[in-house]
XYZ file of C-alpha atoms in Angstrom:
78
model
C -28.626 93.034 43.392
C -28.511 93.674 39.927
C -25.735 91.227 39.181
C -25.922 87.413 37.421
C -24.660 84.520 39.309
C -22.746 81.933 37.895
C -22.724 78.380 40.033
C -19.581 76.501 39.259
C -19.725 72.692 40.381
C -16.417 70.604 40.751
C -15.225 67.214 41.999
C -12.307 65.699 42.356
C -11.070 62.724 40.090
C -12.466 59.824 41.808
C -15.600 58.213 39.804
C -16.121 58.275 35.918
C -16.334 61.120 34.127
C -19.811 60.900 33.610
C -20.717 60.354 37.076
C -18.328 63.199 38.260
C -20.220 65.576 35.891
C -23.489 64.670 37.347
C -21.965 65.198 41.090
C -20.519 68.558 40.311
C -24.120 69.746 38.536
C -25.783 68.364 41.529
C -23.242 70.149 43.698
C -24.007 73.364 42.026
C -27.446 72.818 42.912
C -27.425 72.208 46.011
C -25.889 75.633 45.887
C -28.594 77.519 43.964
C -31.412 75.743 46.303
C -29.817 77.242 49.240
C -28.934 80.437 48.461
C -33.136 80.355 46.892
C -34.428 79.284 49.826
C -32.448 81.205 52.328
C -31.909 84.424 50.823
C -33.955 86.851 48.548
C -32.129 85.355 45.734
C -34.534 85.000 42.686
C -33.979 81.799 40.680
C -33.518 83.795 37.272
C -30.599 85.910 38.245
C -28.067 82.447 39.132
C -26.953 80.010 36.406
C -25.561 76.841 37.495
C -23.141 74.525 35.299
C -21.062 71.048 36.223
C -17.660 70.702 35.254
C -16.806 67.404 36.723
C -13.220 66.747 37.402
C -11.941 68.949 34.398
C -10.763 71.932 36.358
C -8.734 71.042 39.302
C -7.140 73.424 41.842
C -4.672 70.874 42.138
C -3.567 67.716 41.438
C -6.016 64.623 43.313
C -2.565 63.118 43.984
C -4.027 63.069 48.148
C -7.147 63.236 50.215
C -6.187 66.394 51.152
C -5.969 67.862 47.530
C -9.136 65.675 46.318
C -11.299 67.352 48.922
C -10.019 70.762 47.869
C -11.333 69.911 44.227
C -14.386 69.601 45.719
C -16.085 72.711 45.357
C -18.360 75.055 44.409
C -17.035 78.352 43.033
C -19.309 81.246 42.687
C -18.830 83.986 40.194
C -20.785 87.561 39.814
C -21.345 88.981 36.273
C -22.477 92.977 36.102
């Protein structure tokens, strides 16, 4: 309570960049839908952003690896 969220979106490196960019927004929301509709979560207080396949964990070098870069990080700001 009190505190912003930030919705990070990622995807691995399969796909164009463009497309990856739209999956990782989409991702995101996906996010911010669930946490609205199951929790009491007010849409105001969450921003959600894409980053496509810019900001690996690791390399996408695997399956294993490529499904790790597919994520959604969340962040709290005060």
């Amino acid at each position: 309570k009190g505190k912003t969220l930030i919705l990070k979106g990622h995807t691995d490196s399969d796909g164009s960049d463009a497309y990856n960019l739209i999956l990782s927004l989409n991702r995101a929301v996906s996010v911010h839908n669930y946490l609205v509709g199951n929790f009491s979560i007010e849409q105001s207080c969450m921003q959600v952003l894409g980053y496509g396949e810019s900001m690996p964990l690791v390399p996408n070098t695997s399956r294993h690896n490529k499904q790790m870069n597919r994520r959604v990080e969340v962040q709290a700001l005060p």
